[in-house]
Tab-separated table of C-alpha atoms and ligand atoms in Angstrom:
chain	number	residue	atom	x	y	z
P	221	UNK	CA	40.908	49.922	88.928
P	222	UNK	CA	44.268	50.187	90.173
P	223	UNK	CA	44.019	53.186	87.206
P	224	UNK	CA	40.934	55.116	89.161
P	225	UNK	CA	42.406	54.405	92.559
P	226	UNK	CA	45.955	56.321	90.796
P	227	UNK	CA	44.378	59.006	89.421
P	228	UNK	CA	42.646	60.233	92.370
P	229	UNK	CA	46.179	59.606	94.102
P	230	UNK	CA	47.511	61.975	91.985
P	231	UNK	CA	44.622	64.886	92.220
P	232	UNK	CA	44.771	64.479	95.981
P	233	UNK	CA	48.338	65.672	95.032
P	234	UNK	CA	48.304	67.899	92.760
P	235	UNK	CA	45.618	70.177	95.110
P	236	UNK	CA	47.628	69.065	98.254
P	237	UNK	CA	50.833	70.603	96.370
P	238	UNK	CA	49.471	74.197	95.074
P	239	UNK	CA	48.987	75.846	98.238
P	240	UNK	CA	51.799	74.520	99.667
P	241	UNK	CA	53.457	75.938	97.410
P	242	UNK	CA	51.900	79.312	96.565
P	243	UNK	CA	51.624	79.692	100.546
P	244	UNK	CA	54.172	82.189	102.005
P	245	UNK	CA	51.832	84.271	103.723
P	246	UNK	CA	53.017	86.689	106.086
P	247	UNK	CA	53.023	84.479	109.858
P	248	UNK	CA	52.662	87.037	111.972
P	249	UNK	CA	49.706	90.133	111.151
P	250	UNK	CA	51.531	93.531	111.160
P	251	UNK	CA	47.921	95.074	112.673
P	252	UNK	CA	47.422	92.759	115.373
P	253	UNK	CA	51.017	93.985	116.754
P	254	UNK	CA	50.267	97.251	116.000
P	255	UNK	CA	47.316	97.084	118.984
P	256	UNK	CA	49.535	94.960	120.920
P	257	UNK	CA	52.486	97.598	121.475
P	258	UNK	CA	49.715	100.688	121.597
P	259	UNK	CA	48.463	98.694	125.306
P	260	UNK	CA	52.337	97.854	125.786
P	261	UNK	CA	53.602	101.495	124.845
P	262	UNK	CA	50.428	103.364	127.219
P	263	UNK	CA	51.424	101.199	130.022
P	264	UNK	CA	54.920	103.104	130.154
P	265	UNK	CA	53.060	105.954	131.722
P	266	UNK	CA	52.810	106.378	135.437
P	267	UNK	CA	51.408	109.650	136.271
P	268	UNK	CA	52.949	111.007	132.029
P	269	UNK	CA	54.071	114.557	131.868
P	270	UNK	CA	53.313	116.020	128.721
P	271	UNK	CA	55.746	116.315	125.873
P	272	UNK	CA	58.109	113.746	127.591
P	273	UNK	CA	58.763	110.090	125.547
P	274	UNK	CA	58.509	107.394	126.772
P	275	UNK	CA	60.356	104.249	126.650
P	276	UNK	CA	58.366	101.318	127.211
P	277	UNK	CA	58.512	97.289	127.626
P	278	UNK	CA	57.763	94.746	125.928
P	279	UNK	CA	56.804	91.107	125.815
P	280	UNK	CA	59.750	87.984	125.816
P	281	UNK	CA	58.439	87.040	122.444
P	282	UNK	CA	58.666	90.113	121.338
P	283	UNK	CA	62.322	91.005	122.453
P	284	UNK	CA	64.099	93.183	120.142
P	285	UNK	CA	61.122	95.475	119.198
P	286	UNK	CA	61.449	98.717	120.620
P	287	UNK	CA	58.053	100.773	121.366
P	288	UNK	CA	57.853	104.287	123.452
P	289	UNK	CA	55.490	107.181	122.946
P	290	UNK	CA	54.203	110.670	124.703
P	291	UNK	CA	51.068	111.846	125.373
P	292	UNK	CA	50.283	115.805	124.228
P	293	UNK	CA	47.851	118.443	123.494
P	294	UNK	CA	46.447	118.258	119.789
P	295	UNK	CA	46.418	122.173	119.163
P	296	UNK	CA	50.764	121.850	120.054
P	297	UNK	CA	50.833	119.060	118.170
P	298	UNK	CA	50.253	121.744	114.985
P	299	UNK	CA	51.713	124.259	116.444
P	300	UNK	CA	54.667	123.265	117.211
P	301	UNK	CA	54.866	119.779	116.007
P	302	UNK	CA	58.325	118.081	118.318
P	303	UNK	CA	61.263	118.783	116.514
P	304	UNK	CA	63.544	114.737	118.182
P	305	UNK	CA	61.077	112.289	118.044
P	306	UNK	CA	62.986	109.718	117.800
P	307	UNK	CA	63.751	109.114	114.530
P	308	UNK	CA	60.830	111.800	113.396
P	309	UNK	CA	60.834	115.063	112.815
P	310	UNK	CA	58.024	116.378	113.081
P	311	UNK	CA	56.467	119.546	111.977
P	312	UNK	CA	53.988	122.378	112.649
P	313	UNK	CA	50.766	121.828	110.906
P	314	UNK	CA	49.519	118.783	111.648
P	315	UNK	CA	46.159	118.100	111.354
P	316	UNK	CA	44.307	115.231	113.346
P	317	UNK	CA	41.693	113.517	112.990
P	318	UNK	CA	39.253	112.879	113.746
P	319	UNK	CA	39.948	115.719	116.216
P	320	UNK	CA	41.192	114.634	119.899
P	321	UNK	CA	42.122	117.543	122.694
P	322	UNK	CA	45.028	115.107	123.775
P	323	UNK	CA	46.586	112.577	122.070
P	324	UNK	CA	49.472	109.597	122.135
P	325	UNK	CA	52.606	109.394	120.011
P	326	UNK	CA	53.837	105.844	119.225
P	327	UNK	CA	56.397	105.165	118.202
P	328	UNK	CA	58.083	101.611	116.600
P	329	UNK	CA	61.755	99.934	115.872
P	330	UNK	CA	60.692	96.749	114.445
P	331	UNK	CA	64.756	96.038	114.531
P	332	UNK	CA	65.430	92.452	113.495
P	333	UNK	CA	61.350	91.257	113.251
P	334	UNK	CA	60.951	93.731	110.408
P	335	UNK	CA	60.878	91.753	107.354
P	336	UNK	CA	58.396	88.998	109.688
P	337	UNK	CA	55.519	91.775	110.033
P	338	UNK	CA	56.188	93.528	106.312
P	339	UNK	CA	57.477	90.997	103.938
P	340	UNK	CA	58.508	92.825	101.064
P	341	UNK	CA	59.595	90.367	98.504
P	342	UNK	CA	62.420	91.513	95.809
P	343	UNK	CA	63.769	93.666	98.778
P	344	UNK	CA	66.286	93.326	102.027
P	345	UNK	CA	65.961	96.333	104.792
P	346	UNK	CA	68.923	98.165	104.945
P	347	UNK	CA	67.173	99.971	108.084
P	348	UNK	CA	64.659	99.357	110.743
P	349	UNK	CA	61.039	99.922	110.413
P	350	UNK	CA	60.208	102.453	111.784
P	351	UNK	CA	56.394	103.379	113.243
P	352	UNK	CA	54.254	107.015	113.800
P	353	UNK	CA	50.788	105.558	115.142
P	354	UNK	CA	48.683	107.927	117.032
P	355	UNK	CA	45.645	107.386	120.028
P	356	UNK	CA	43.237	109.343	121.528
P	357	UNK	CA	44.837	110.057	125.309
P	358	UNK	CA	41.296	110.250	126.580
P	359	UNK	CA	41.690	106.848	128.695
P	360	UNK	CA	45.602	105.531	128.644
P	361	UNK	CA	44.440	101.671	130.149
P	362	UNK	CA	42.498	101.955	127.038
P	363	UNK	CA	43.022	99.175	124.418
P	364	UNK	CA	42.345	97.976	120.452
P	365	UNK	CA	42.089	101.715	120.074
P	366	UNK	CA	41.187	102.458	116.806
P	367	UNK	CA	44.517	104.868	115.190
P	368	UNK	CA	43.838	108.375	114.579
P	369	UNK	CA	45.589	110.042	111.057
P	370	UNK	CA	47.835	112.384	110.726
P	371	UNK	CA	48.050	115.107	107.988
P	372	UNK	CA	50.837	117.189	107.881
P	373	UNK	CA	49.922	120.343	106.480
P	374	UNK	CA	52.933	122.324	105.176
P	375	UNK	CA	56.085	121.067	105.741
P	376	UNK	CA	56.287	116.645	105.398
P	377	UNK	CA	57.418	115.063	108.665
P	378	UNK	CA	60.669	113.748	108.019
P	379	UNK	CA	62.282	110.685	108.847
P	380	UNK	CA	66.059	110.419	109.577
P	381	UNK	CA	67.014	106.854	108.489
P	382	UNK	CA	71.378	108.024	109.350
P	383	UNK	CA	72.792	104.534	110.224
P	384	UNK	CA	72.019	102.309	106.966
P	385	UNK	CA	73.174	99.432	106.444
P	386	UNK	CA	76.449	98.721	104.147
P	387	UNK	CA	74.128	99.264	100.589
P	388	UNK	CA	75.677	96.720	97.674
P	389	UNK	CA	77.355	98.003	95.180
P	390	UNK	CA	75.229	99.469	92.552
P	391	UNK	CA	72.278	99.572	94.342
P	392	UNK	CA	69.912	102.322	95.570
P	393	UNK	CA	68.137	102.684	98.528
P	394	UNK	CA	64.788	103.448	98.158
P	395	UNK	CA	62.126	104.820	101.058
P	396	UNK	CA	59.362	102.513	101.451
P	397	UNK	CA	56.117	103.419	103.826
P	398	UNK	CA	53.108	100.782	104.736
P	399	UNK	CA	49.806	101.597	105.013
P	400	UNK	CA	47.239	100.944	107.743
P	401	UNK	CA	45.950	97.743	105.369
P	402	UNK	CA	50.506	97.061	105.341
P	403	UNK	CA	50.749	98.090	101.536
P	404	UNK	CA	54.000	99.440	100.284
P	405	UNK	CA	54.168	102.271	98.165
P	406	UNK	CA	58.042	103.116	98.146
P	407	UNK	CA	59.331	106.475	96.779
P	408	UNK	CA	62.694	107.522	95.421
P	409	UNK	CA	66.383	106.908	97.139
P	410	UNK	CA	66.649	108.488	100.410
P	411	UNK	CA	67.468	112.957	100.523
P	412	UNK	CA	71.109	113.261	101.444
P	413	UNK	CA	71.514	112.074	104.696
P	414	UNK	CA	69.287	109.090	104.387
P	415	UNK	CA	66.377	111.087	104.882
P	416	UNK	CA	62.698	109.841	103.943
P	417	UNK	CA	59.465	112.173	103.834
P	418	UNK	CA	55.779	111.404	104.654
P	419	UNK	CA	53.179	113.379	105.453
P	420	UNK	CA	50.674	110.648	106.860
P	421	UNK	CA	51.534	108.164	110.375
P	422	UNK	CA	52.062	104.806	109.866
P	423	UNK	CA	55.303	102.743	109.041
P	424	UNK	CA	58.352	103.122	107.881
P	425	UNK	CA	61.981	102.048	106.285
P	426	UNK	CA	64.987	102.305	103.822
P	427	UNK	CA	65.184	99.201	100.825
P	428	UNK	CA	67.379	98.179	98.216
P	429	UNK	CA	66.658	95.320	96.017
P	430	UNK	CA	67.121	91.577	96.301
P	431	UNK	CA	70.276	90.666	95.333
P	432	UNK	CA	69.509	87.466	93.645
P	433	UNK	CA	65.686	89.270	92.414
P	434	UNK	CA	67.929	91.872	90.418
P	435	UNK	CA	70.195	89.607	87.285
P	436	UNK	CA	70.438	91.941	85.665
P	437	UNK	CA	71.259	96.080	85.942
P	438	UNK	CA	68.937	97.708	84.431
P	439	UNK	CA	69.361	101.353	83.157
P	440	UNK	CA	68.075	103.595	86.497
P	441	UNK	CA	65.314	104.993	84.646
P	442	UNK	CA	63.243	102.381	83.277
P	443	UNK	CA	63.965	100.481	86.176
P	444	UNK	CA	62.762	103.062	88.178
P	445	UNK	CA	59.442	103.214	86.786
P	446	UNK	CA	58.635	99.669	85.855
P	447	UNK	CA	59.812	98.596	89.685
P	448	UNK	CA	56.268	97.833	89.994
P	449	UNK	CA	55.337	95.720	87.231
P	450	UNK	CA	58.338	94.375	87.326
P	451	UNK	CA	57.701	92.189	90.956
P	452	UNK	CA	53.796	91.784	89.897
P	453	UNK	CA	55.059	90.393	86.637
P	454	UNK	CA	57.988	88.634	88.118
P	455	UNK	CA	54.629	87.070	91.112
P	456	UNK	CA	52.621	85.950	88.363
P	457	UNK	CA	55.960	84.215	86.594
P	458	UNK	CA	56.731	81.847	89.559
P	459	UNK	CA	53.331	81.617	90.620
P	460	UNK	CA	52.704	80.328	86.731
P	461	UNK	CA	55.173	78.549	86.363
P	462	UNK	CA	54.376	76.919	89.893
P	463	UNK	CA	51.074	75.882	88.261
P	464	UNK	CA	52.445	74.976	84.775
P	465	UNK	CA	54.666	72.651	86.415
P	466	UNK	CA	51.895	70.770	88.867
P	467	UNK	CA	49.992	70.243	85.350
P	468	UNK	CA	53.777	68.711	83.637
P	469	UNK	CA	54.003	66.768	86.626
P	470	UNK	CA	50.806	65.440	86.981
P	471	UNK	CA	50.870	65.119	83.168
P	472	UNK	CA	54.798	62.658	83.420
P	473	UNK	CA	53.305	60.816	86.729
P	474	UNK	CA	50.042	60.088	85.370
P	475	UNK	CA	52.131	58.655	81.563
P	476	UNK	CA	53.999	56.837	84.235
P	477	UNK	CA	51.150	55.238	85.884
P	478	UNK	CA	49.602	54.107	82.663
P	479	UNK	CA	52.815	53.098	81.494
P	480	UNK	CA	52.845	50.650	84.114
P	481	UNK	CA	49.144	50.098	84.870
P	482	UNK	CA	49.473	48.399	80.804
P	483	UNK	CA	52.704	46.472	81.771
P	484	UNK	CA	51.376	44.689	84.273
P	485	UNK	CA	48.332	43.478	81.737
P	486	UNK	CA	51.403	42.848	79.246
P	487	UNK	CA	52.462	40.808	81.882
P	488	UNK	CA	49.796	38.806	82.670
P	489	UNK	CA	48.265	38.020	79.414
P	490	UNK	CA	52.267	36.126	78.602
P	491	UNK	CA	51.552	34.776	81.680
P	492	UNK	CA	48.684	33.155	80.505
P	493	UNK	CA	49.531	32.395	76.918
P	494	UNK	CA	52.771	30.420	78.602
P	495	UNK	CA	51.378	28.625	80.782
P	496	UNK	CA	49.217	27.616	77.780
P	497	UNK	CA	51.969	26.737	76.034
P	498	UNK	CA	53.791	25.757	79.552
P	499	UNK	CA	50.336	23.210	79.840
P	500	UNK	CA	50.700	22.040	75.909
P	501	UNK	CA	54.035	20.656	76.060
P	502	UNK	CA	54.413	18.690	79.244
P	503	UNK	CA	51.046	16.993	78.423
P	504	UNK	CA	51.480	16.254	74.972
P	505	UNK	CA	55.269	15.420	74.032
P	506	UNK	CA	54.600	14.174	70.334
P	507	UNK	CA	57.485	13.263	68.303
P	508	UNK	CA	57.341	13.865	64.652
P	509	UNK	CA	58.171	11.626	62.100
P	510	UNK	CA	58.656	11.347	58.376
P	511	UNK	CA	55.920	9.557	57.064
P	512	UNK	CA	56.579	9.152	53.039
P	513	UNK	CA	56.607	13.427	52.233
P	514	UNK	CA	54.496	14.663	55.053
P	515	UNK	CA	55.641	15.624	58.913
P	516	UNK	CA	53.511	12.943	62.001
P	517	UNK	CA	53.545	13.425	65.067
P	518	UNK	CA	53.557	9.912	66.775
P	519	UNK	CA	52.581	8.911	69.787
P	520	UNK	CA	56.227	7.030	71.208
P	521	UNK	CA	54.458	5.841	74.095
P	522	UNK	CA	50.398	4.850	75.086
P	523	UNK	CA	49.549	7.866	76.693
P	524	UNK	CA	46.398	6.230	79.259
P	525	UNK	CA	48.398	3.072	81.311
P	526	UNK	CA	45.881	0.029	80.748
P	527	UNK	CA	45.345	-0.792	84.642
P	528	UNK	CA	43.987	-4.302	86.215
P	529	UNK	CA	40.344	-3.745	87.252
P	530	UNK	CA	41.785	-6.190	90.408
P	531	UNK	CA	43.986	-2.861	90.595
P	532	UNK	CA	41.010	-0.806	91.879
P	533	UNK	CA	39.424	-3.011	93.795
P	534	UNK	CA	43.009	-2.456	96.369
Z	787	NAG	C1	45.428	90.771	111.086
Z	787	NAG	O1	44.341	90.181	112.636
Z	787	NAG	C2	43.130	91.181	112.500
Z	787	NAG	C3	42.371	91.311	113.809
Z	787	NAG	O2	43.002	90.826	114.649
Z	787	NAG	C4	42.340	90.938	111.405
Z	787	NAG	O3	40.514	91.930	110.764
Z	787	NAG	C5	42.454	91.291	110.091
Z	787	NAG	O4	42.841	91.263	109.040
Z	787	NAG	C6	44.357	90.166	110.103
Z	787	NAG	N1	44.955	90.453	108.995
Z	787	NAG	C7	45.832	89.192	108.600
Z	787	NAG	C8	46.243	89.712	106.870
Z	787	NAG	O5	45.577	88.140	108.441
Z	788	NAG	C1	53.158	87.947	122.712
Z	788	NAG	O1	52.988	87.757	124.370
Z	788	NAG	C2	52.049	88.437	124.550
Z	788	NAG	C3	51.920	88.477	125.403
Z	788	NAG	O2	52.589	87.980	126.734
Z	788	NAG	C4	50.557	87.750	123.677
Z	788	NAG	O3	49.296	88.886	123.456
Z	788	NAG	C5	51.109	88.003	121.698
Z	788	NAG	O4	49.905	87.340	121.058
Z	788	NAG	C6	52.265	87.374	121.868
Z	788	NAG	N1	52.168	88.041	120.324
Z	788	NAG	C7	53.272	86.808	119.877
Z	788	NAG	C8	53.544	87.312	118.197
Z	788	NAG	O5	53.570	85.492	119.954
Z	789	NAG	C1	65.947	90.134	117.467
Z	789	NAG	O1	66.614	90.081	118.391
Z	789	NAG	C2	67.254	90.159	119.954
Z	789	NAG	C3	68.023	90.204	120.486
Z	789	NAG	O2	68.619	91.249	120.049
Z	789	NAG	C4	66.744	88.515	120.117
Z	789	NAG	O3	66.119	87.918	121.196
Z	789	NAG	C5	65.050	88.325	118.877
Z	789	NAG	O4	65.020	86.741	119.840
Z	789	NAG	C6	65.482	88.371	117.985
Z	789	NAG	N1	64.227	88.129	117.246
Z	789	NAG	C7	64.273	87.806	115.924
Z	789	NAG	C8	62.536	87.526	115.510
Z	789	NAG	O5	65.191	87.295	115.366
Z	790	NAG	C1	39.421	102.753	130.358
Z	790	NAG	O1	39.713	101.683	129.333
Z	790	NAG	C2	39.575	100.494	130.131
Z	790	NAG	C3	39.488	98.608	129.326
Z	790	NAG	O2	39.202	98.875	127.897
Z	790	NAG	C4	37.622	100.138	130.940
Z	790	NAG	O3	38.118	99.112	130.995
Z	790	NAG	C5	38.042	101.691	131.706
Z	790	NAG	O4	36.397	101.746	131.919
Z	790	NAG	C6	37.779	102.518	130.953
Z	790	NAG	N1	37.802	103.711	131.603
Z	790	NAG	C7	37.377	105.273	131.503
Z	790	NAG	C8	37.377	106.026	132.526
Z	790	NAG	O5	37.148	105.113	130.279
């Protein structure tokens, strides 16, 4: 019975510990942040003029994040671009899909919250995550608007990350971009002057390999090619190790419990034996005496004391 309940306990323990160990899901949701920031950036428009960038304010729980917005005509965007949209430089030839007459370009700078909304295991951010998103400008009090697609048809959109944090010796900076599902893709290290390029809207930053996760400086050519593979395999490796660890730990615990249960049983048996022996010793104290060739027990005293019949009556 004790054994069965300990088995239950074990099962429970292993079931509970696995999701606890592996649950490192992002604490926050990047797409709902986008919706929230769309709302707050549109609030910056009080009688907005076309082609002017307005800085917006964010709720206090998002302190540090910067948002700005600009309203402009699609035709103007395609013909002239926006040469200076904060760190972004939007060339001519950018097409909006689906077509809208006027759009709002939203700028996001996630600053010290970058890693919360776009966690990137194995990498360190050396620049904030910057967002460039587009929405229909028809209704400036609308919320939960769908994103529009931007496509750079000739020159790419450039993002200037000129004030990077210090890059560790021997690391190379990489541009990273996130699509609307939050999926990261890396491109070769930044151009001279720390710029990244993109042909569409999204979120962008610059990262270096984490020092802890890159112990051996591999040759750069193969390193670059294998980056994604390595990351995946190390992810699945750590998962495998967690599973193996749980199983081995469980087995060890099981063994220990089994050992304890057996010990307990043995102890009980021995205790019984000892009791029986003790009963024998106290009840039958026989003295061995030599009778001719053999030793035979002889009673020293009469075991049942003779009693007078009258004593019963007393
Ligand atoms: C984020 O929130 C949206 C709606 O609030 C939901 O559809 C989406 O699945 C969430 N994403 C994650 C990764 O939790
Ligand atoms: C921040 O506050 C706003 C309203 O003040 C709320 O809608 C939003 O969900 C909050 N965001 C987070 C990440 O707590
Ligand atoms: C980011 O920095 C601001 C101060 O600049 C601070 O108020 C805020 O709590 C920080 N946010 C996070 C997520 O660390
Ligand atoms: C704009 O959006 C708001 C919020 O969704 C809605 O209440 C309002 O009726 C809309 N206005 C127009 C003109 O569609």
